[in-house]
Amino acid sequence: MTVAPEQVSTDTAVIRALRRIRVPQTQRNRELALLIFAIAINASAVALVQLGAAGVIDPKFLIYCGGLTSLVVALHIVLRLVARDADPFVVPIATLLTGIGIAMIYRIDIAEGLHGWEAFSTRQLAWAGIALVGAVLIVVLLRNYRVLFRYTYVSGFVGIMLLVLPFIPGIGTDANADVWVSFGIFSFQPGELAKIALAIFFAGYLVRTRESLTSVGTRFLGLTWPRARELGPLLVIWLVSLGIIVLQRDLGTGLLIFGMFVAMLYVATGKTSWVVIGVILAAAGAFLASRVLPYVGGRFANWLDAFNPEVIDRNGGSYQLVQGIFGLAQGGLMGTGLGQGRPYITPLAQSDYILPSLGEELGLVGVFAILCLYMVFTSRGIRIGLAGQDDFGKLLATGLSFTIALQVFIMVGGVTRLIPLTGLTTPFLAAGGSSLVANWLIVALLLRISDAVRSRPRVVIG
């Protein structure tokens, strides 16, 4: 059968047109719906804070929040263009947590009479804008996250350099912990960025050394224990973590880095014995630090005997912890309502104790909802890792997600007196620009990894 040339030309044009038709962006449409929901909750929270604490609505601050919302929408548009298959839950959850945190920080600023650049909420808005711009740049520029594997040891070097920055004369700050650096009016906590660099290093290193770490060991108590010579990397990271605790007086960052490495080591090898050894080393390090270092011993004393009047009244005692617990108790099941409580009577209510502040005004129900958001965020990140097609992406996504989860556990456990309190921030919620930027960069990396995992050949005709 002979086909006319004009018919062939017509069919070819139809095929080409059909090839240009993109598959509907289901993931992005779902993300847009969730973003609208999150933005509506954030706007309502800010408005309720203004009505409850000040009695009037300040349109100026709402406009500032609107500018931040436009950056979130810009990130969504960028994802539609360059990462269409990225996970649709990560950005809405991060947006909602960031907005709730800003609303509560703003509520405390109103109570303390802080305005302009002196207000923590104004600075938090500025840092959130910087964080979102950074996330957009990562999504646009890092088209293939696997390129990070080439810079494994460079990332490790960068992570170590960030950790030692506070010791450089002239830029370190005098604080309770040597974790801040200052450049004039600009200061940040380099340890927050160091955890991302070290996660990249750990992922690349474990991919390269996994075979030796998974070699057959000794079977004992139902577990396969590694040989002594394979314990070297774990012992090195343990000693580095102890060094951070001793030199920087930063118990939280030391625990966070060590916990992240143990989790990634378990994912890389599948050996439960690594987790057992890690827990034993962490407990031994904490016990040793509590006996040798006065500030760590003080934190343990505040934890174990928090309601002792002598412990409450002494310098650096448990007054802050007790006030936070009473605030949570005052909130009860449903809370006092946004703007109706007194979270500002707890020291550092906008940073270290942001969760008790929210618990007082949103109640146990609100705290449970926030913890559920963290749980979903972490589970999506771990799911991205487990679905990864390469070991590097699997370890990186899992390590970053576990870092967020561990940081939440350390802070929530500390303010509720489940564990001793350490000097970290609650991700996305607490006032602190370094933490906010680092966590949004983690969001961007998870988006890039999830897009690579989900991407499949487009359905075309012809």
Tab-separated table of N, CA and C in Angstrom, residues 120-250:
chain	number	residue	atom	x	y	z
A	120	PHE	N	13.185	40.139	66.766
A	120	PHE	CA	13.644	38.836	66.269
A	120	PHE	C	12.834	38.395	65.051
A	121	SER	N	11.554	38.748	65.025
A	121	SER	CA	10.703	38.323	63.907
A	121	SER	C	11.131	38.991	62.605
A	122	THR	N	11.550	40.261	62.665
A	122	THR	CA	12.014	40.954	61.456
A	122	THR	C	13.261	40.286	60.901
A	123	ARG	N	14.192	39.966	61.797
A	123	ARG	CA	15.408	39.290	61.350
A	123	ARG	C	15.116	37.877	60.857
A	124	GLN	N	14.149	37.224	61.489
A	124	GLN	CA	13.791	35.878	61.034
A	124	GLN	C	13.185	35.912	59.642
A	125	LEU	N	12.383	36.936	59.349
A	125	LEU	CA	11.840	37.094	58.005
A	125	LEU	C	12.950	37.309	56.987
A	126	ALA	N	13.923	38.136	57.349
A	126	ALA	CA	15.043	38.383	56.435
A	126	ALA	C	15.841	37.104	56.189
A	127	TRP	N	16.113	36.360	57.246
A	127	TRP	CA	16.855	35.116	57.085
A	127	TRP	C	16.058	34.079	56.296
A	128	ALA	N	14.740	34.073	56.490
A	128	ALA	CA	13.904	33.147	55.719
A	128	ALA	C	13.972	33.488	54.232
A	129	GLY	N	13.996	34.779	53.915
A	129	GLY	CA	14.150	35.177	52.512
A	129	GLY	C	15.483	34.719	51.940
A	130	ILE	N	16.563	34.896	52.714
A	130	ILE	CA	17.884	34.429	52.262
A	130	ILE	C	17.878	32.915	52.090
A	131	ALA	N	17.238	32.214	53.016
A	131	ALA	CA	17.194	30.749	52.942
A	131	ALA	C	16.459	30.279	51.691
A	132	LEU	N	15.344	30.930	51.373
A	132	LEU	CA	14.576	30.536	50.193
A	132	LEU	C	15.329	30.849	48.908
A	133	VAL	N	16.024	31.968	48.866
A	133	VAL	CA	16.852	32.276	47.694
A	133	VAL	C	17.941	31.223	47.534
A	134	GLY	N	18.558	30.824	48.646
A	134	GLY	CA	19.563	29.774	48.587
A	134	GLY	C	18.988	28.455	48.096
A	135	ALA	N	17.776	28.119	48.545
A	135	ALA	CA	17.139	26.884	48.092
A	135	ALA	C	16.854	26.924	46.596
A	136	VAL	N	16.393	28.072	46.109
A	136	VAL	CA	16.132	28.216	44.672
A	136	VAL	C	17.421	28.046	43.873
A	137	LEU	N	18.506	28.637	44.349
A	137	LEU	CA	19.778	28.523	43.644
A	137	LEU	C	20.267	27.084	43.612
A	138	ILE	N	20.111	26.362	44.700
A	138	ILE	CA	20.526	24.955	44.722
A	138	ILE	C	19.727	24.152	43.711
A	139	VAL	N	18.411	24.363	43.671
A	139	VAL	CA	17.560	23.613	42.742
A	139	VAL	C	17.917	23.930	41.294
A	140	VAL	N	18.227	25.191	41.019
A	140	VAL	CA	18.514	25.600	39.640
A	140	VAL	C	19.912	25.160	39.204
A	141	LEU	N	20.892	25.352	40.069
A	141	LEU	CA	22.281	25.126	39.672
A	141	LEU	C	22.727	23.671	39.830
A	142	LEU	N	22.207	22.979	40.829
A	142	LEU	CA	22.621	21.599	41.067
A	142	LEU	C	21.697	20.659	40.307
A	143	ARG	N	21.886	20.584	38.992
A	143	ARG	CA	21.013	19.742	38.173
A	143	ARG	C	21.221	18.257	38.464
A	144	ASN	N	22.441	17.864	38.813
A	144	ASN	CA	22.745	16.468	39.106
A	144	ASN	C	23.463	16.412	40.451
A	145	TYR	N	22.753	15.946	41.469
A	145	TYR	CA	23.334	15.932	42.812
A	145	TYR	C	24.525	14.982	42.911
A	146	ARG	N	24.652	14.032	41.979
A	146	ARG	CA	25.751	13.060	42.046
A	146	ARG	C	27.113	13.708	41.873
A	147	VAL	N	27.133	14.941	41.365
A	147	VAL	CA	28.407	15.638	41.221
A	147	VAL	C	29.039	15.899	42.588
A	148	LEU	N	28.226	15.918	43.639
A	148	LEU	CA	28.759	16.139	44.982
A	148	LEU	C	29.665	14.996	45.423
A	149	PHE	N	29.459	13.810	44.836
A	149	PHE	CA	30.282	12.660	45.193
A	149	PHE	C	31.756	12.909	44.871
A	150	ARG	N	32.006	13.710	43.838
A	150	ARG	CA	33.394	14.011	43.462
A	150	ARG	C	34.096	14.845	44.521
A	151	TYR	N	33.334	15.562	45.306
A	151	TYR	CA	33.908	16.479	46.288
A	151	TYR	C	33.761	15.937	47.712
A	152	THR	N	33.880	14.632	47.855
A	152	THR	CA	33.719	13.999	49.160
A	152	THR	C	34.694	14.569	50.180
A	153	TYR	N	35.977	14.510	49.858
A	153	TYR	CA	36.985	14.944	50.826
A	153	TYR	C	37.058	16.462	50.933
A	154	VAL	N	36.710	17.161	49.862
A	154	VAL	CA	36.625	18.617	49.937
A	154	VAL	C	35.515	19.017	50.918
A	155	SER	N	34.388	18.303	50.853
A	155	SER	CA	33.283	18.588	51.776
A	155	SER	C	33.692	18.321	53.214
A	156	GLY	N	34.440	17.229	53.433
A	156	GLY	CA	34.922	16.955	54.775
A	156	GLY	C	35.833	18.049	55.291
A	157	PHE	N	36.715	18.534	54.419
A	157	PHE	CA	37.624	19.629	54.809
A	157	PHE	C	36.833	20.899	55.118
A	158	VAL	N	35.839	21.206	54.279
A	158	VAL	CA	35.007	22.395	54.507
A	158	VAL	C	34.255	22.275	55.826
A	159	GLY	N	33.724	21.071	56.108
A	159	GLY	CA	33.004	20.870	57.359
A	159	GLY	C	33.890	21.094	58.574
A	160	ILE	N	35.122	20.562	58.540
A	160	ILE	CA	36.042	20.762	59.659
A	160	ILE	C	36.423	22.233	59.799
A	161	MET	N	36.664	22.914	58.666
A	161	MET	CA	37.023	24.323	58.720
A	161	MET	C	35.884	25.159	59.303
A	162	LEU	N	34.649	24.824	58.959
A	162	LEU	CA	33.515	25.554	59.521
A	162	LEU	C	33.438	25.370	61.033
A	163	LEU	N	33.772	24.165	61.500
A	163	LEU	CA	33.713	23.909	62.939
A	163	LEU	C	34.799	24.650	63.708
A	164	VAL	N	35.939	24.895	63.065
A	164	VAL	CA	37.033	25.571	63.778
A	164	VAL	C	37.012	27.086	63.591
A	165	LEU	N	36.104	27.590	62.768
A	165	LEU	CA	36.032	29.036	62.553
A	165	LEU	C	35.887	29.838	63.846
A	166	PRO	N	35.060	29.390	64.813
A	166	PRO	CA	34.912	30.197	66.034
A	166	PRO	C	36.202	30.373	66.826
A	167	PHE	N	37.232	29.560	66.548
A	167	PHE	CA	38.481	29.683	67.288
A	167	PHE	C	39.432	30.703	66.663
A	168	ILE	N	39.099	31.201	65.486
A	168	ILE	CA	39.966	32.176	64.821
A	168	ILE	C	39.851	33.522	65.533
A	169	PRO	N	40.961	34.093	65.985
A	169	PRO	CA	40.894	35.368	66.709
A	169	PRO	C	40.279	36.473	65.845
A	170	GLY	N	39.411	37.240	66.462
A	170	GLY	CA	38.814	38.380	65.780
A	170	GLY	C	37.418	38.144	65.262
A	171	ILE	N	37.062	36.888	65.010
A	171	ILE	CA	35.715	36.624	64.500
A	171	ILE	C	34.893	35.776	65.461
A	172	GLY	N	35.542	35.126	66.419
A	172	GLY	CA	34.802	34.364	67.415
A	172	GLY	C	34.081	35.305	68.363
A	173	THR	N	33.012	34.822	68.973
A	173	THR	CA	32.224	35.640	69.888
A	173	THR	C	32.278	35.045	71.284
A	174	ASP	N	32.098	35.888	72.281
A	174	ASP	CA	32.060	35.432	73.670
A	174	ASP	C	30.636	35.043	74.007
A	175	ALA	N	30.396	33.726	74.082
A	175	ALA	CA	29.065	33.222	74.380
A	175	ALA	C	29.209	32.006	75.284
A	176	ASN	N	28.046	31.420	75.632
A	176	ASN	CA	28.086	30.233	76.477
A	176	ASN	C	28.810	29.095	75.786
A	177	ALA	N	28.748	29.046	74.473
A	177	ALA	CA	29.444	28.024	73.691
A	177	ALA	C	30.176	28.721	72.552
A	178	ASP	N	31.372	28.223	72.230
A	178	ASP	CA	32.175	28.833	71.174
A	178	ASP	C	31.726	28.321	69.811
A	179	VAL	N	30.533	28.719	69.404
A	179	VAL	CA	29.969	28.209	68.154
A	179	VAL	C	29.579	29.326	67.197
A	180	TRP	N	29.789	30.585	67.573
A	180	TRP	CA	29.376	31.711	66.748
A	180	TRP	C	30.591	32.449	66.213
A	181	VAL	N	30.438	32.984	64.997
A	181	VAL	CA	31.439	33.885	64.429
A	181	VAL	C	30.730	35.170	64.036
A	182	SER	N	31.464	36.280	64.088
A	182	SER	CA	30.857	37.573	63.823
A	182	SER	C	31.719	38.368	62.860
A	183	PHE	N	31.045	38.990	61.874
A	183	PHE	CA	31.697	39.904	60.939
A	183	PHE	C	30.960	41.237	61.008
A	184	GLY	N	31.291	42.029	62.000
A	184	GLY	CA	30.597	43.297	62.192
A	184	GLY	C	29.182	43.062	62.702
A	185	ILE	N	28.207	43.542	61.931
A	185	ILE	CA	26.809	43.369	62.339
A	185	ILE	C	26.270	42.005	61.933
A	186	PHE	N	27.056	41.253	61.179
A	186	PHE	CA	26.615	39.959	60.663
A	186	PHE	C	27.277	38.849	61.469
A	187	SER	N	26.487	37.930	61.989
A	187	SER	CA	27.006	36.788	62.729
A	187	SER	C	26.217	35.545	62.348
A	188	PHE	N	26.869	34.406	62.430
A	188	PHE	CA	26.187	33.158	62.132
A	188	PHE	C	26.888	32.013	62.855
A	189	GLN	N	26.221	30.870	62.845
A	189	GLN	CA	26.711	29.676	63.517
A	189	GLN	C	27.197	28.690	62.459
A	190	PRO	N	28.507	28.594	62.226
A	190	PRO	CA	29.011	27.761	61.130
A	190	PRO	C	28.734	26.275	61.302
A	191	GLY	N	28.488	25.826	62.533
A	191	GLY	CA	28.195	24.413	62.748
A	191	GLY	C	26.945	23.949	62.026
A	192	GLU	N	25.983	24.863	61.790
A	192	GLU	CA	24.763	24.480	61.083
A	192	GLU	C	25.061	24.121	59.629
A	193	LEU	N	25.957	24.886	58.998
A	193	LEU	CA	26.347	24.558	57.632
A	193	LEU	C	27.316	23.379	57.605
A	194	ALA	N	28.082	23.212	58.684
A	194	ALA	CA	29.041	22.104	58.747
A	194	ALA	C	28.337	20.762	58.699
A	195	LYS	N	27.135	20.667	59.273
A	195	LYS	CA	26.448	19.373	59.282
A	195	LYS	C	26.080	18.935	57.863
A	196	ILE	N	25.808	19.890	56.953
A	196	ILE	CA	25.516	19.523	55.565
A	196	ILE	C	26.785	19.056	54.868
A	197	ALA	N	27.877	19.802	55.058
A	197	ALA	CA	29.145	19.415	54.438
A	197	ALA	C	29.607	18.053	54.944
A	198	LEU	N	29.448	17.806	56.232
A	198	LEU	CA	29.860	16.519	56.788
A	198	LEU	C	28.942	15.392	56.335
A	199	ALA	N	27.663	15.679	56.113
A	199	ALA	CA	26.768	14.654	55.585
A	199	ALA	C	27.201	14.222	54.188
A	200	ILE	N	27.598	15.191	53.355
A	200	ILE	CA	28.114	14.864	52.021
A	200	ILE	C	29.392	14.034	52.136
A	201	PHE	N	30.262	14.422	53.059
A	201	PHE	CA	31.507	13.673	53.257
A	201	PHE	C	31.225	12.252	53.742
A	202	PHE	N	30.362	12.106	54.744
A	202	PHE	CA	30.053	10.775	55.264
A	202	PHE	C	29.464	9.882	54.169
A	203	ALA	N	28.545	10.443	53.365
A	203	ALA	CA	27.924	9.653	52.301
A	203	ALA	C	28.965	9.173	51.295
A	204	GLY	N	29.820	10.083	50.836
A	204	GLY	CA	30.846	9.692	49.874
A	204	GLY	C	31.854	8.724	50.455
A	205	TYR	N	32.265	8.957	51.708
A	205	TYR	CA	33.248	8.080	52.343
A	205	TYR	C	32.686	6.670	52.537
A	206	LEU	N	31.446	6.567	52.985
A	206	LEU	CA	30.863	5.246	53.239
A	206	LEU	C	30.622	4.479	51.940
A	207	VAL	N	30.315	5.179	50.865
A	207	VAL	CA	30.178	4.496	49.581
A	207	VAL	C	31.517	3.879	49.170
A	208	ARG	N	32.590	4.589	49.416
A	208	ARG	CA	33.912	4.104	49.023
A	208	ARG	C	34.421	2.975	49.917
A	209	THR	N	34.021	2.972	51.174
A	209	THR	CA	34.582	2.010	52.134
A	209	THR	C	33.565	0.991	52.627
A	210	ARG	N	32.414	0.916	51.991
A	210	ARG	CA	31.354	0.044	52.501
A	210	ARG	C	31.770	-1.418	52.511
A	211	GLU	N	32.514	-1.858	51.497
A	211	GLU	CA	32.885	-3.266	51.416
A	211	GLU	C	33.729	-3.693	52.612
A	212	SER	N	34.680	-2.857	53.001
A	212	SER	CA	35.504	-3.221	54.153
A	212	SER	C	34.715	-3.148	55.456
A	213	LEU	N	33.757	-2.222	55.528
A	213	LEU	CA	32.968	-2.084	56.748
A	213	LEU	C	31.942	-3.190	56.908
A	214	THR	N	31.547	-3.829	55.813
A	214	THR	CA	30.552	-4.901	55.870
A	214	THR	C	31.179	-6.283	55.854
A	215	SER	N	32.490	-6.363	55.955
A	215	SER	CA	33.140	-7.671	55.950
A	215	SER	C	32.710	-8.473	57.169
A	216	VAL	N	32.851	-9.772	57.051
A	216	VAL	CA	32.359	-10.671	58.090
A	216	VAL	C	33.126	-10.446	59.382
A	217	GLY	N	32.389	-10.369	60.500
A	217	GLY	CA	33.004	-10.201	61.805
A	217	GLY	C	32.703	-11.379	62.706
A	218	THR	N	32.652	-11.112	63.996
A	218	THR	CA	32.430	-12.154	64.994
A	218	THR	C	30.965	-12.176	65.391
A	219	ARG	N	30.396	-13.371	65.424
A	219	ARG	CA	29.001	-13.544	65.813
A	219	ARG	C	28.904	-13.691	67.328
A	220	PHE	N	28.133	-12.775	67.967
A	220	PHE	CA	28.025	-12.805	69.424
A	220	PHE	C	26.717	-12.155	69.829
A	221	LEU	N	25.981	-12.815	70.727
A	221	LEU	CA	24.695	-12.315	71.232
A	221	LEU	C	23.701	-12.026	70.107
A	222	GLY	N	23.739	-12.847	69.065
A	222	GLY	CA	22.807	-12.708	67.961
A	222	GLY	C	23.138	-11.624	66.974
A	223	LEU	N	24.293	-10.939	67.157
A	223	LEU	CA	24.695	-9.868	66.256
A	223	LEU	C	26.068	-10.164	65.676
A	224	THR	N	26.315	-9.666	64.457
A	224	THR	CA	27.624	-9.784	63.838
A	224	THR	C	28.420	-8.526	64.142
A	225	TRP	N	29.434	-8.673	65.005
A	225	TRP	CA	30.222	-7.536	65.450
A	225	TRP	C	31.398	-7.315	64.507
A	226	PRO	N	31.701	-6.067	64.174
A	226	PRO	CA	32.815	-5.792	63.253
A	226	PRO	C	34.155	-6.102	63.907
A	227	ARG	N	35.159	-6.305	63.066
A	227	ARG	CA	36.505	-6.534	63.568
A	227	ARG	C	37.090	-5.231	64.119
A	228	ALA	N	38.089	-5.371	64.959
A	228	ALA	CA	38.653	-4.206	65.654
A	228	ALA	C	39.190	-3.173	64.678
A	229	ARG	N	39.812	-3.628	63.593
A	229	ARG	CA	40.408	-2.675	62.659
A	229	ARG	C	39.372	-1.873	61.889
A	230	GLU	N	38.105	-2.360	61.861
A	230	GLU	CA	37.048	-1.639	61.147
A	230	GLU	C	36.361	-0.608	62.032
A	231	LEU	N	36.712	-0.579	63.315
A	231	LEU	CA	36.118	0.388	64.223
A	231	LEU	C	36.774	1.765	64.107
A	232	GLY	N	37.855	1.846	63.342
A	232	GLY	CA	38.610	3.092	63.233
A	232	GLY	C	37.774	4.299	62.875
A	233	PRO	N	37.012	4.280	61.755
A	233	PRO	CA	36.225	5.470	61.389
A	233	PRO	C	35.244	5.902	62.468
A	234	LEU	N	34.580	4.922	63.095
A	234	LEU	CA	33.612	5.265	64.134
A	234	LEU	C	34.305	5.898	65.335
A	235	LEU	N	35.461	5.377	65.713
A	235	LEU	CA	36.196	5.927	66.843
A	235	LEU	C	36.714	7.330	66.538
A	236	VAL	N	37.133	7.554	65.287
A	236	VAL	CA	37.619	8.878	64.899
A	236	VAL	C	36.500	9.914	65.015
A	237	ILE	N	35.321	9.586	64.465
A	237	ILE	CA	34.186	10.519	64.539
A	237	ILE	C	33.762	10.716	65.988
A	238	TRP	N	33.846	9.671	66.802
A	238	TRP	CA	33.510	9.791	68.218
A	238	TRP	C	34.459	10.754	68.913
A	239	LEU	N	35.742	10.638	68.615
A	239	LEU	CA	36.726	11.534	69.209
A	239	LEU	C	36.546	12.976	68.719
A	240	VAL	N	36.207	13.140	67.434
A	240	VAL	CA	35.934	14.481	66.914
A	240	VAL	C	34.734	15.098	67.631
A	241	SER	N	33.693	14.301	67.852
A	241	SER	CA	32.505	14.789	68.553
A	241	SER	C	32.843	15.188	69.978
A	242	LEU	N	33.652	14.369	70.657
A	242	LEU	CA	34.077	14.724	72.004
A	242	LEU	C	34.920	15.997	71.995
A	243	GLY	N	35.743	16.150	70.945
A	243	GLY	CA	36.530	17.366	70.828
A	243	GLY	C	35.656	18.598	70.707
A	244	ILE	N	34.563	18.492	69.960
A	244	ILE	CA	33.621	19.610	69.834
A	244	ILE	C	32.999	19.932	71.193
A	245	ILE	N	32.630	18.887	71.932
A	245	ILE	CA	32.013	19.091	73.240
A	245	ILE	C	32.992	19.757	74.201
A	246	VAL	N	34.251	19.317	74.164
A	246	VAL	CA	35.242	19.828	75.100
A	246	VAL	C	35.691	21.243	74.723
A	247	LEU	N	36.067	21.431	73.452
A	247	LEU	CA	36.671	22.694	73.036
A	247	LEU	C	35.633	23.788	72.808
A	248	GLN	N	34.498	23.443	72.221
A	248	GLN	CA	33.489	24.452	71.910
A	248	GLN	C	32.392	24.535	72.965
A	249	ARG	N	32.416	23.632	73.930
A	249	ARG	CA	31.363	23.579	74.950
A	249	ARG	C	29.985	23.490	74.286
A	250	ASP	N	29.903	22.638	73.259
A	250	ASP	CA	28.679	22.489	72.476
A	250	ASP	C	28.278	21.018	72.458
